[in-house]
């Protein structure tokens, strides 16, 4: 089966660092994606990992361990505008190649 | 991403009517995905299409729902005889297959 788990909600303070974890069990794997979604808006692409290790892009970093079925998104120097849902998605390999999403983590950044 | 165009942005239908949702992918993208999102829930995969071909429709309800991506024109998600439970945001995403997918702004369907 396909299963992607993330915490439902997290709270953090402006200026701090927060780590959002994602574990997955999927029949295939061809990459892991993180998206940000503000309420009522479209998901926007943040990062992509296909090999083990850390990918850094400005204030956002994403880590992947394929052997553990585990990823995290690290947000540094949090800003109020970072309050949003963060969606972990796995690309199912093989012929389908579709993206399977977790339910998302709602992050609230407080002053 | 502004490059993926969905219309209409908002759609109101009475129970029993048909809803047609359109998605024009980004230029150069040949893959289209449709997702449904209920309030407070994640994105649920519905269907994955390439031009003139349905690759994976494992997330589509067996009845009333259909999708197409013709050689010319946008991809269409069609819902026949809508019911209240169909009310949701429907997102379309496009990509080239192995790279990231870019989402449109979505169509908010309300069935009254």
JSON list of C-alpha atoms in Angstrom, two decimals:
[
{"chain": "A", "resi": 1, "resn": "UNK", "atom": "CA", "xyz": [0.00, 0.00, 0.00]},
{"chain": "A", "resi": 2, "resn": "UNK", "atom": "CA", "xyz": [0.87, 3.68, -0.06]},
{"chain": "A", "resi": 3, "resn": "UNK", "atom": "CA", "xyz": [1.35, 5.53, 3.20]},
{"chain": "A", "resi": 4, "resn": "UNK", "atom": "CA", "xyz": [2.87, 8.93, 3.87]},
{"chain": "A", "resi": 5, "resn": "UNK", "atom": "CA", "xyz": [2.89, 10.28, 7.42]},
{"chain": "A", "resi": 6, "resn": "UNK", "atom": "CA", "xyz": [3.47, 13.79, 8.66]},
{"chain": "A", "resi": 7, "resn": "UNK", "atom": "CA", "xyz": [2.58, 15.55, 11.91]},
{"chain": "A", "resi": 8, "resn": "UNK", "atom": "CA", "xyz": [-0.76, 17.29, 11.60]},
{"chain": "A", "resi": 9, "resn": "UNK", "atom": "CA", "xyz": [0.23, 20.58, 13.21]},
{"chain": "A", "resi": 10, "resn": "UNK", "atom": "CA", "xyz": [3.33, 22.34, 14.46]},
{"chain": "A", "resi": 11, "resn": "UNK", "atom": "CA", "xyz": [3.97, 25.68, 16.12]},
{"chain": "A", "resi": 12, "resn": "UNK", "atom": "CA", "xyz": [7.21, 27.65, 16.06]},
{"chain": "A", "resi": 13, "resn": "UNK", "atom": "CA", "xyz": [8.49, 31.11, 16.88]},
{"chain": "A", "resi": 14, "resn": "UNK", "atom": "CA", "xyz": [9.51, 33.80, 14.44]},
{"chain": "A", "resi": 15, "resn": "UNK", "atom": "CA", "xyz": [13.27, 33.68, 13.84]},
{"chain": "A", "resi": 16, "resn": "UNK", "atom": "CA", "xyz": [13.60, 30.09, 15.02]},
{"chain": "A", "resi": 17, "resn": "UNK", "atom": "CA", "xyz": [14.27, 26.83, 13.15]},
{"chain": "A", "resi": 18, "resn": "UNK", "atom": "CA", "xyz": [11.67, 24.13, 12.62]},
{"chain": "A", "resi": 19, "resn": "UNK", "atom": "CA", "xyz": [11.96, 20.59, 11.24]},
{"chain": "A", "resi": 20, "resn": "UNK", "atom": "CA", "xyz": [8.97, 18.89, 9.65]},
{"chain": "A", "resi": 21, "resn": "UNK", "atom": "CA", "xyz": [9.32, 15.13, 9.36]},
{"chain": "A", "resi": 22, "resn": "UNK", "atom": "CA", "xyz": [7.84, 12.79, 6.79]},
{"chain": "A", "resi": 23, "resn": "UNK", "atom": "CA", "xyz": [7.94, 9.00, 6.69]},
{"chain": "A", "resi": 24, "resn": "UNK", "atom": "CA", "xyz": [6.73, 6.99, 3.75]},
{"chain": "A", "resi": 25, "resn": "UNK", "atom": "CA", "xyz": [5.96, 3.47, 2.65]},
{"chain": "A", "resi": 26, "resn": "UNK", "atom": "CA", "xyz": [5.22, 3.23, -1.05]},
{"chain": "A", "resi": 27, "resn": "UNK", "atom": "CA", "xyz": [5.33, 0.46, -3.61]},
{"chain": "A", "resi": 28, "resn": "UNK", "atom": "CA", "xyz": [7.75, 2.44, -5.74]},
{"chain": "A", "resi": 29, "resn": "UNK", "atom": "CA", "xyz": [10.00, 5.45, -5.29]},
{"chain": "A", "resi": 30, "resn": "UNK", "atom": "CA", "xyz": [11.25, 7.96, -7.80]},
{"chain": "A", "resi": 31, "resn": "UNK", "atom": "CA", "xyz": [11.81, 11.06, -5.71]},
{"chain": "A", "resi": 32, "resn": "UNK", "atom": "CA", "xyz": [10.40, 12.99, -2.77]},
{"chain": "A", "resi": 33, "resn": "UNK", "atom": "CA", "xyz": [8.96, 16.47, -3.02]},
{"chain": "A", "resi": 34, "resn": "UNK", "atom": "CA", "xyz": [8.01, 19.18, -0.56]},
{"chain": "A", "resi": 35, "resn": "UNK", "atom": "CA", "xyz": [5.33, 21.74, -1.36]},
{"chain": "A", "resi": 36, "resn": "UNK", "atom": "CA", "xyz": [4.07, 24.77, 0.54]},
{"chain": "A", "resi": 37, "resn": "UNK", "atom": "CA", "xyz": [0.38, 25.61, 0.49]},
{"chain": "A", "resi": 38, "resn": "UNK", "atom": "CA", "xyz": [-1.20, 28.73, 1.95]},
{"chain": "A", "resi": 39, "resn": "UNK", "atom": "CA", "xyz": [-4.87, 28.53, 2.80]},
{"chain": "A", "resi": 40, "resn": "UNK", "atom": "CA", "xyz": [-7.05, 28.76, -0.29]},
{"chain": "A", "resi": 41, "resn": "UNK", "atom": "CA", "xyz": [-4.10, 28.76, -2.66]},
{"chain": "A", "resi": 42, "resn": "UNK", "atom": "CA", "xyz": [-2.26, 26.33, -4.91]},
{"chain": "A", "resi": 43, "resn": "UNK", "atom": "CA", "xyz": [0.65, 24.23, -3.65]},
{"chain": "A", "resi": 44, "resn": "UNK", "atom": "CA", "xyz": [4.00, 25.69, -4.65]},
{"chain": "A", "resi": 45, "resn": "UNK", "atom": "CA", "xyz": [7.10, 23.58, -5.18]},
{"chain": "A", "resi": 46, "resn": "UNK", "atom": "CA", "xyz": [9.84, 23.87, -2.54]},
{"chain": "A", "resi": 47, "resn": "UNK", "atom": "CA", "xyz": [12.30, 21.02, -2.96]},
{"chain": "A", "resi": 48, "resn": "UNK", "atom": "CA", "xyz": [13.08, 17.68, -4.56]},
{"chain": "A", "resi": 49, "resn": "UNK", "atom": "CA", "xyz": [15.25, 14.81, -3.30]},
{"chain": "A", "resi": 50, "resn": "UNK", "atom": "CA", "xyz": [15.95, 11.62, -5.20]},
{"chain": "A", "resi": 51, "resn": "UNK", "atom": "CA", "xyz": [19.31, 10.68, -3.66]},
{"chain": "A", "resi": 52, "resn": "UNK", "atom": "CA", "xyz": [20.16, 10.40, 0.02]},
{"chain": "A", "resi": 53, "resn": "UNK", "atom": "CA", "xyz": [21.40, 13.53, 1.69]},
{"chain": "A", "resi": 54, "resn": "UNK", "atom": "CA", "xyz": [20.65, 17.16, 2.22]},
{"chain": "A", "resi": 55, "resn": "UNK", "atom": "CA", "xyz": [19.51, 19.65, -0.41]},
{"chain": "A", "resi": 56, "resn": "UNK", "atom": "CA", "xyz": [19.79, 23.29, 0.61]},
{"chain": "A", "resi": 57, "resn": "UNK", "atom": "CA", "xyz": [17.94, 26.16, -1.00]},
{"chain": "A", "resi": 58, "resn": "UNK", "atom": "CA", "xyz": [18.14, 29.43, 0.88]},
{"chain": "A", "resi": 59, "resn": "UNK", "atom": "CA", "xyz": [16.25, 29.24, 4.18]},
{"chain": "A", "resi": 60, "resn": "UNK", "atom": "CA", "xyz": [14.80, 25.84, 3.25]},
{"chain": "A", "resi": 61, "resn": "UNK", "atom": "CA", "xyz": [16.62, 22.50, 3.29]},
{"chain": "A", "resi": 62, "resn": "UNK", "atom": "CA", "xyz": [15.33, 19.00, 2.67]},
{"chain": "A", "resi": 63, "resn": "UNK", "atom": "CA", "xyz": [16.86, 15.70, 3.69]},
{"chain": "A", "resi": 64, "resn": "UNK", "atom": "CA", "xyz": [16.22, 12.18, 2.43]},
{"chain": "A", "resi": 65, "resn": "UNK", "atom": "CA", "xyz": [17.11, 8.71, 3.67]},
{"chain": "A", "resi": 66, "resn": "UNK", "atom": "CA", "xyz": [15.74, 6.12, 1.24]},
{"chain": "A", "resi": 67, "resn": "UNK", "atom": "CA", "xyz": [16.74, 3.15, 3.40]},
{"chain": "A", "resi": 68, "resn": "UNK", "atom": "CA", "xyz": [14.70, 4.56, 6.29]},
{"chain": "A", "resi": 69, "resn": "UNK", "atom": "CA", "xyz": [11.83, 5.89, 4.21]},
{"chain": "A", "resi": 70, "resn": "UNK", "atom": "CA", "xyz": [12.34, 9.24, 5.87]},
{"chain": "A", "resi": 71, "resn": "UNK", "atom": "CA", "xyz": [12.61, 12.88, 4.92]},
{"chain": "A", "resi": 72, "resn": "UNK", "atom": "CA", "xyz": [12.51, 16.20, 6.68]},
{"chain": "A", "resi": 73, "resn": "UNK", "atom": "CA", "xyz": [12.06, 19.80, 5.66]},
{"chain": "A", "resi": 74, "resn": "UNK", "atom": "CA", "xyz": [14.09, 22.32, 7.64]},
{"chain": "A", "resi": 75, "resn": "UNK", "atom": "CA", "xyz": [13.01, 25.93, 7.74]},
{"chain": "A", "resi": 76, "resn": "UNK", "atom": "CA", "xyz": [15.45, 28.47, 9.17]},
{"chain": "A", "resi": 77, "resn": "UNK", "atom": "CA", "xyz": [14.97, 32.07, 10.29]},
{"chain": "A", "resi": 78, "resn": "UNK", "atom": "CA", "xyz": [11.24, 31.60, 10.36]},
{"chain": "A", "resi": 79, "resn": "UNK", "atom": "CA", "xyz": [9.06, 34.45, 9.17]},
{"chain": "A", "resi": 80, "resn": "UNK", "atom": "CA", "xyz": [5.37, 35.03, 9.77]},
{"chain": "A", "resi": 81, "resn": "UNK", "atom": "CA", "xyz": [4.70, 34.42, 6.08]},
{"chain": "A", "resi": 82, "resn": "UNK", "atom": "CA", "xyz": [5.99, 30.84, 6.51]},
{"chain": "A", "resi": 83, "resn": "UNK", "atom": "CA", "xyz": [2.73, 29.99, 8.27]},
{"chain": "A", "resi": 84, "resn": "UNK", "atom": "CA", "xyz": [1.23, 27.49, 5.84]},
{"chain": "A", "resi": 85, "resn": "UNK", "atom": "CA", "xyz": [0.70, 23.80, 5.22]},
{"chain": "A", "resi": 86, "resn": "UNK", "atom": "CA", "xyz": [3.75, 21.83, 4.14]},
{"chain": "A", "resi": 87, "resn": "UNK", "atom": "CA", "xyz": [3.03, 18.82, 1.97]},
{"chain": "A", "resi": 88, "resn": "UNK", "atom": "CA", "xyz": [5.34, 15.85, 1.58]},
{"chain": "A", "resi": 89, "resn": "UNK", "atom": "CA", "xyz": [4.86, 13.91, -1.66]},
{"chain": "A", "resi": 90, "resn": "UNK", "atom": "CA", "xyz": [6.46, 10.78, -3.08]},
{"chain": "A", "resi": 91, "resn": "UNK", "atom": "CA", "xyz": [6.67, 10.07, -6.78]},
{"chain": "A", "resi": 92, "resn": "UNK", "atom": "CA", "xyz": [5.58, 6.52, -7.36]},
{"chain": "A", "resi": 93, "resn": "UNK", "atom": "CA", "xyz": [8.03, 4.90, -9.73]},
{"chain": "A", "resi": 94, "resn": "UNK", "atom": "CA", "xyz": [7.31, 2.67, -12.66]},
{"chain": "A", "resi": 95, "resn": "UNK", "atom": "CA", "xyz": [4.75, 3.38, -15.32]},
{"chain": "A", "resi": 96, "resn": "UNK", "atom": "CA", "xyz": [2.52, 5.62, -13.26]},
{"chain": "A", "resi": 97, "resn": "UNK", "atom": "CA", "xyz": [5.00, 8.16, -11.90]},
{"chain": "A", "resi": 98, "resn": "UNK", "atom": "CA", "xyz": [2.23, 9.91, -10.03]},
{"chain": "A", "resi": 99, "resn": "UNK", "atom": "CA", "xyz": [2.78, 12.08, -6.93]},
{"chain": "A", "resi": 100, "resn": "UNK", "atom": "CA", "xyz": [1.28, 10.71, -3.72]},
{"chain": "A", "resi": 101, "resn": "UNK", "atom": "CA", "xyz": [0.73, 13.33, -1.03]},
{"chain": "A", "resi": 102, "resn": "UNK", "atom": "CA", "xyz": [0.66, 13.16, 2.73]},
{"chain": "A", "resi": 103, "resn": "UNK", "atom": "CA", "xyz": [-2.07, 15.05, 4.54]},
{"chain": "A", "resi": 104, "resn": "UNK", "atom": "CA", "xyz": [0.25, 17.97, 5.20]},
{"chain": "A", "resi": 105, "resn": "UNK", "atom": "CA", "xyz": [1.63, 19.69, 8.28]},
{"chain": "A", "resi": 106, "resn": "UNK", "atom": "CA", "xyz": [0.01, 22.97, 9.28]},
{"chain": "A", "resi": 107, "resn": "UNK", "atom": "CA", "xyz": [2.76, 25.24, 10.60]},
{"chain": "A", "resi": 108, "resn": "UNK", "atom": "CA", "xyz": [1.85, 28.25, 12.70]},
{"chain": "A", "resi": 109, "resn": "UNK", "atom": "CA", "xyz": [4.61, 30.81, 13.20]},
{"chain": "A", "resi": 110, "resn": "UNK", "atom": "CA", "xyz": [4.09, 32.97, 16.26]},
{"chain": "A", "resi": 111, "resn": "UNK", "atom": "CA", "xyz": [5.71, 36.31, 17.03]},
{"chain": "B", "resi": 1, "resn": "UNK", "atom": "CA", "xyz": [2.54, 28.32, -10.67]},
{"chain": "B", "resi": 2, "resn": "UNK", "atom": "CA", "xyz": [0.92, 30.89, -12.89]},
{"chain": "B", "resi": 3, "resn": "UNK", "atom": "CA", "xyz": [1.89, 28.85, -15.96]},
{"chain": "B", "resi": 4, "resn": "UNK", "atom": "CA", "xyz": [-0.74, 26.18, -15.28]},
{"chain": "B", "resi": 5, "resn": "UNK", "atom": "CA", "xyz": [-4.13, 27.69, -16.04]},
{"chain": "B", "resi": 6, "resn": "UNK", "atom": "CA", "xyz": [-7.32, 26.33, -14.57]},
{"chain": "B", "resi": 7, "resn": "UNK", "atom": "CA", "xyz": [-10.80, 27.60, -15.19]},
{"chain": "B", "resi": 8, "resn": "UNK", "atom": "CA", "xyz": [-13.15, 28.42, -13.85]},
{"chain": "B", "resi": 9, "resn": "UNK", "atom": "CA", "xyz": [-11.71, 29.41, -10.48]},
{"chain": "B", "resi": 10, "resn": "UNK", "atom": "CA", "xyz": [-15.08, 28.98, -8.82]},
{"chain": "B", "resi": 11, "resn": "UNK", "atom": "CA", "xyz": [-17.96, 26.86, -10.03]},
{"chain": "B", "resi": 12, "resn": "UNK", "atom": "CA", "xyz": [-21.39, 26.46, -8.48]},
{"chain": "B", "resi": 13, "resn": "UNK", "atom": "CA", "xyz": [-23.62, 23.63, -9.63]},
{"chain": "B", "resi": 14, "resn": "UNK", "atom": "CA", "xyz": [-26.96, 22.30, -8.46]},
{"chain": "B", "resi": 15, "resn": "UNK", "atom": "CA", "xyz": [-27.25, 18.66, -7.57]},
{"chain": "B", "resi": 16, "resn": "UNK", "atom": "CA", "xyz": [-27.67, 16.57, -10.69]},
{"chain": "B", "resi": 17, "resn": "UNK", "atom": "CA", "xyz": [-25.94, 19.01, -13.03]},
{"chain": "B", "resi": 18, "resn": "UNK", "atom": "CA", "xyz": [-22.64, 18.45, -14.81]},
{"chain": "B", "resi": 19, "resn": "UNK", "atom": "CA", "xyz": [-19.37, 20.14, -13.90]},
{"chain": "B", "resi": 20, "resn": "UNK", "atom": "CA", "xyz": [-16.55, 20.64, -16.39]},
{"chain": "B", "resi": 21, "resn": "UNK", "atom": "CA", "xyz": [-13.17, 21.72, -15.11]},
{"chain": "B", "resi": 22, "resn": "UNK", "atom": "CA", "xyz": [-10.43, 22.78, -17.49]},
{"chain": "B", "resi": 23, "resn": "UNK", "atom": "CA", "xyz": [-6.68, 22.73, -17.18]},
{"chain": "B", "resi": 24, "resn": "UNK", "atom": "CA", "xyz": [-4.10, 24.07, -19.61]},
{"chain": "B", "resi": 25, "resn": "UNK", "atom": "CA", "xyz": [-0.63, 22.80, -18.70]},
{"chain": "B", "resi": 26, "resn": "UNK", "atom": "CA", "xyz": [2.54, 24.83, -18.78]},
{"chain": "B", "resi": 27, "resn": "UNK", "atom": "CA", "xyz": [4.13, 25.19, -22.18]},
{"chain": "B", "resi": 28, "resn": "UNK", "atom": "CA", "xyz": [6.22, 22.15, -22.98]},
{"chain": "B", "resi": 29, "resn": "UNK", "atom": "CA", "xyz": [4.55, 19.93, -20.39]},
{"chain": "B", "resi": 30, "resn": "UNK", "atom": "CA", "xyz": [2.94, 16.77, -21.66]},
{"chain": "B", "resi": 31, "resn": "UNK", "atom": "CA", "xyz": [1.82, 15.29, -18.34]},
{"chain": "B", "resi": 32, "resn": "UNK", "atom": "CA", "xyz": [-1.25, 16.37, -16.41]},
{"chain": "B", "resi": 33, "resn": "UNK", "atom": "CA", "xyz": [-2.39, 15.27, -12.96]},
{"chain": "B", "resi": 34, "resn": "UNK", "atom": "CA", "xyz": [-5.72, 15.96, -11.29]},
{"chain": "B", "resi": 35, "resn": "UNK", "atom": "CA", "xyz": [-6.08, 16.07, -7.52]},
{"chain": "B", "resi": 36, "resn": "UNK", "atom": "CA", "xyz": [-9.03, 16.69, -5.21]},
{"chain": "B", "resi": 37, "resn": "UNK", "atom": "CA", "xyz": [-8.69, 18.46, -1.88]},
{"chain": "B", "resi": 38, "resn": "UNK", "atom": "CA", "xyz": [-11.40, 18.53, 0.74]},
{"chain": "B", "resi": 39, "resn": "UNK", "atom": "CA", "xyz": [-11.29, 21.18, 3.48]},
{"chain": "B", "resi": 40, "resn": "UNK", "atom": "CA", "xyz": [-8.65, 20.41, 6.13]},
{"chain": "B", "resi": 41, "resn": "UNK", "atom": "CA", "xyz": [-7.43, 17.40, 4.10]},
{"chain": "B", "resi": 42, "resn": "UNK", "atom": "CA", "xyz": [-4.52, 16.55, 1.85]},
{"chain": "B", "resi": 43, "resn": "UNK", "atom": "CA", "xyz": [-4.40, 16.26, -1.91]},
{"chain": "B", "resi": 44, "resn": "UNK", "atom": "CA", "xyz": [-5.94, 13.04, -3.16]},
{"chain": "B", "resi": 45, "resn": "UNK", "atom": "CA", "xyz": [-4.69, 11.75, -6.49]},
{"chain": "B", "resi": 46, "resn": "UNK", "atom": "CA", "xyz": [-7.39, 11.22, -9.09]},
{"chain": "B", "resi": 47, "resn": "UNK", "atom": "CA", "xyz": [-5.91, 10.71, -12.53]},
{"chain": "B", "resi": 48, "resn": "UNK", "atom": "CA", "xyz": [-2.69, 11.06, -14.51]},
{"chain": "B", "resi": 49, "resn": "UNK", "atom": "CA", "xyz": [-2.83, 11.74, -18.23]},
{"chain": "B", "resi": 50, "resn": "UNK", "atom": "CA", "xyz": [-0.58, 12.33, -21.16]},
{"chain": "B", "resi": 51, "resn": "UNK", "atom": "CA", "xyz": [-1.78, 13.64, -24.48]},
{"chain": "B", "resi": 52, "resn": "UNK", "atom": "CA", "xyz": [-4.61, 11.36, -25.71]},
{"chain": "B", "resi": 53, "resn": "UNK", "atom": "CA", "xyz": [-3.76, 8.76, -23.11]},
{"chain": "B", "resi": 54, "resn": "UNK", "atom": "CA", "xyz": [-4.88, 7.97, -19.56]},
{"chain": "B", "resi": 55, "resn": "UNK", "atom": "CA", "xyz": [-1.85, 6.60, -17.70]},
{"chain": "B", "resi": 56, "resn": "UNK", "atom": "CA", "xyz": [-3.33, 6.02, -14.25]},
{"chain": "B", "resi": 57, "resn": "UNK", "atom": "CA", "xyz": [-6.92, 6.56, -13.16]},
{"chain": "B", "resi": 58, "resn": "UNK", "atom": "CA", "xyz": [-6.70, 4.57, -9.96]},
{"chain": "B", "resi": 59, "resn": "UNK", "atom": "CA", "xyz": [-7.93, 7.54, -7.89]},
{"chain": "B", "resi": 60, "resn": "UNK", "atom": "CA", "xyz": [-11.01, 8.27, -9.96]},
{"chain": "B", "resi": 61, "resn": "UNK", "atom": "CA", "xyz": [-14.41, 7.28, -8.60]},
{"chain": "B", "resi": 62, "resn": "UNK", "atom": "CA", "xyz": [-15.87, 4.48, -10.70]},
{"chain": "B", "resi": 63, "resn": "UNK", "atom": "CA", "xyz": [-18.97, 6.40, -11.69]},
{"chain": "B", "resi": 64, "resn": "UNK", "atom": "CA", "xyz": [-19.77, 9.94, -12.82]},
{"chain": "B", "resi": 65, "resn": "UNK", "atom": "CA", "xyz": [-16.14, 11.05, -13.14]},
{"chain": "B", "resi": 66, "resn": "UNK", "atom": "CA", "xyz": [-14.11, 11.12, -16.34]},
{"chain": "B", "resi": 67, "resn": "UNK", "atom": "CA", "xyz": [-11.02, 12.89, -17.63]},
{"chain": "B", "resi": 68, "resn": "UNK", "atom": "CA", "xyz": [-9.42, 13.53, -20.97]},
{"chain": "B", "resi": 69, "resn": "UNK", "atom": "CA", "xyz": [-6.39, 15.28, -22.37]},
{"chain": "B", "resi": 70, "resn": "UNK", "atom": "CA", "xyz": [-6.92, 15.66, -26.11]},
{"chain": "B", "resi": 71, "resn": "UNK", "atom": "CA", "xyz": [-4.25, 16.27, -28.70]},
{"chain": "B", "resi": 72, "resn": "UNK", "atom": "CA", "xyz": [-5.39, 19.87, -28.96]},
{"chain": "B", "resi": 73, "resn": "UNK", "atom": "CA", "xyz": [-6.82, 21.92, -26.13]},
{"chain": "B", "resi": 74, "resn": "UNK", "atom": "CA", "xyz": [-6.93, 21.68, -22.36]},
{"chain": "B", "resi": 75, "resn": "UNK", "atom": "CA", "xyz": [-7.38, 18.68, -20.15]},
{"chain": "B", "resi": 76, "resn": "UNK", "atom": "CA", "xyz": [-10.98, 18.31, -18.95]},
{"chain": "B", "resi": 77, "resn": "UNK", "atom": "CA", "xyz": [-12.22, 16.77, -15.71]},
{"chain": "B", "resi": 78, "resn": "UNK", "atom": "CA", "xyz": [-15.91, 16.04, -16.04]},
{"chain": "B", "resi": 79, "resn": "UNK", "atom": "CA", "xyz": [-18.26, 15.24, -13.19]},
{"chain": "B", "resi": 80, "resn": "UNK", "atom": "CA", "xyz": [-21.74, 14.14, -14.14]},
{"chain": "B", "resi": 81, "resn": "UNK", "atom": "CA", "xyz": [-24.80, 14.36, -11.89]},
{"chain": "B", "resi": 82, "resn": "UNK", "atom": "CA", "xyz": [-22.92, 16.16, -9.15]},
{"chain": "B", "resi": 83, "resn": "UNK", "atom": "CA", "xyz": [-23.75, 15.54, -5.50]},
{"chain": "B", "resi": 84, "resn": "UNK", "atom": "CA", "xyz": [-22.96, 17.60, -2.40]},
{"chain": "B", "resi": 85, "resn": "UNK", "atom": "CA", "xyz": [-20.02, 15.35, -1.59]},
{"chain": "B", "resi": 86, "resn": "UNK", "atom": "CA", "xyz": [-18.31, 16.46, -4.80]},
{"chain": "B", "resi": 87, "resn": "UNK", "atom": "CA", "xyz": [-17.81, 19.93, -3.34]},
{"chain": "B", "resi": 88, "resn": "UNK", "atom": "CA", "xyz": [-14.06, 20.39, -3.07]},
{"chain": "B", "resi": 89, "resn": "UNK", "atom": "CA", "xyz": [-11.07, 22.14, -4.59]},
{"chain": "B", "resi": 90, "resn": "UNK", "atom": "CA", "xyz": [-9.82, 20.42, -7.71]},
{"chain": "B", "resi": 91, "resn": "UNK", "atom": "CA", "xyz": [-6.20, 21.04, -8.59]},
{"chain": "B", "resi": 92, "resn": "UNK", "atom": "CA", "xyz": [-4.45, 20.31, -11.81]},
{"chain": "B", "resi": 93, "resn": "UNK", "atom": "CA", "xyz": [-0.67, 19.95, -12.04]},
{"chain": "B", "resi": 94, "resn": "UNK", "atom": "CA", "xyz": [1.56, 19.59, -15.06]},
{"chain": "B", "resi": 95, "resn": "UNK", "atom": "CA", "xyz": [5.07, 18.33, -15.57]},
{"chain": "B", "resi": 96, "resn": "UNK", "atom": "CA", "xyz": [7.41, 16.51, -17.86]},
{"chain": "B", "resi": 97, "resn": "UNK", "atom": "CA", "xyz": [7.22, 13.20, -16.02]},
{"chain": "B", "resi": 98, "resn": "UNK", "atom": "CA", "xyz": [10.29, 12.85, -13.87]},
{"chain": "B", "resi": 99, "resn": "UNK", "atom": "CA", "xyz": [10.60, 16.41, -12.65]},
{"chain": "B", "resi": 100, "resn": "UNK", "atom": "CA", "xyz": [8.53, 18.46, -10.26]},
{"chain": "B", "resi": 101, "resn": "UNK", "atom": "CA", "xyz": [4.91, 19.11, -10.98]},
{"chain": "B", "resi": 102, "resn": "UNK", "atom": "CA", "xyz": [3.55, 22.65, -11.03]},
{"chain": "B", "resi": 103, "resn": "UNK", "atom": "CA", "xyz": [0.05, 23.33, -9.80]},
{"chain": "B", "resi": 104, "resn": "UNK", "atom": "CA", "xyz": [-2.66, 25.56, -11.09]},
{"chain": "B", "resi": 105, "resn": "UNK", "atom": "CA", "xyz": [-4.76, 27.80, -8.84]},
{"chain": "B", "resi": 106, "resn": "UNK", "atom": "CA", "xyz": [-7.50, 25.22, -8.62]},
{"chain": "B", "resi": 107, "resn": "UNK", "atom": "CA", "xyz": [-11.23, 25.18, -9.22]},
{"chain": "B", "resi": 108, "resn": "UNK", "atom": "CA", "xyz": [-13.45, 25.44, -6.17]},
{"chain": "B", "resi": 109, "resn": "UNK", "atom": "CA", "xyz": [-16.58, 23.44, -6.89]},
{"chain": "B", "resi": 110, "resn": "UNK", "atom": "CA", "xyz": [-19.62, 24.05, -4.73]},
{"chain": "B", "resi": 111, "resn": "UNK", "atom": "CA", "xyz": [-22.67, 21.85, -5.17]},
{"chain": "B", "resi": 112, "resn": "UNK", "atom": "CA", "xyz": [-25.89, 23.35, -3.82]}
]
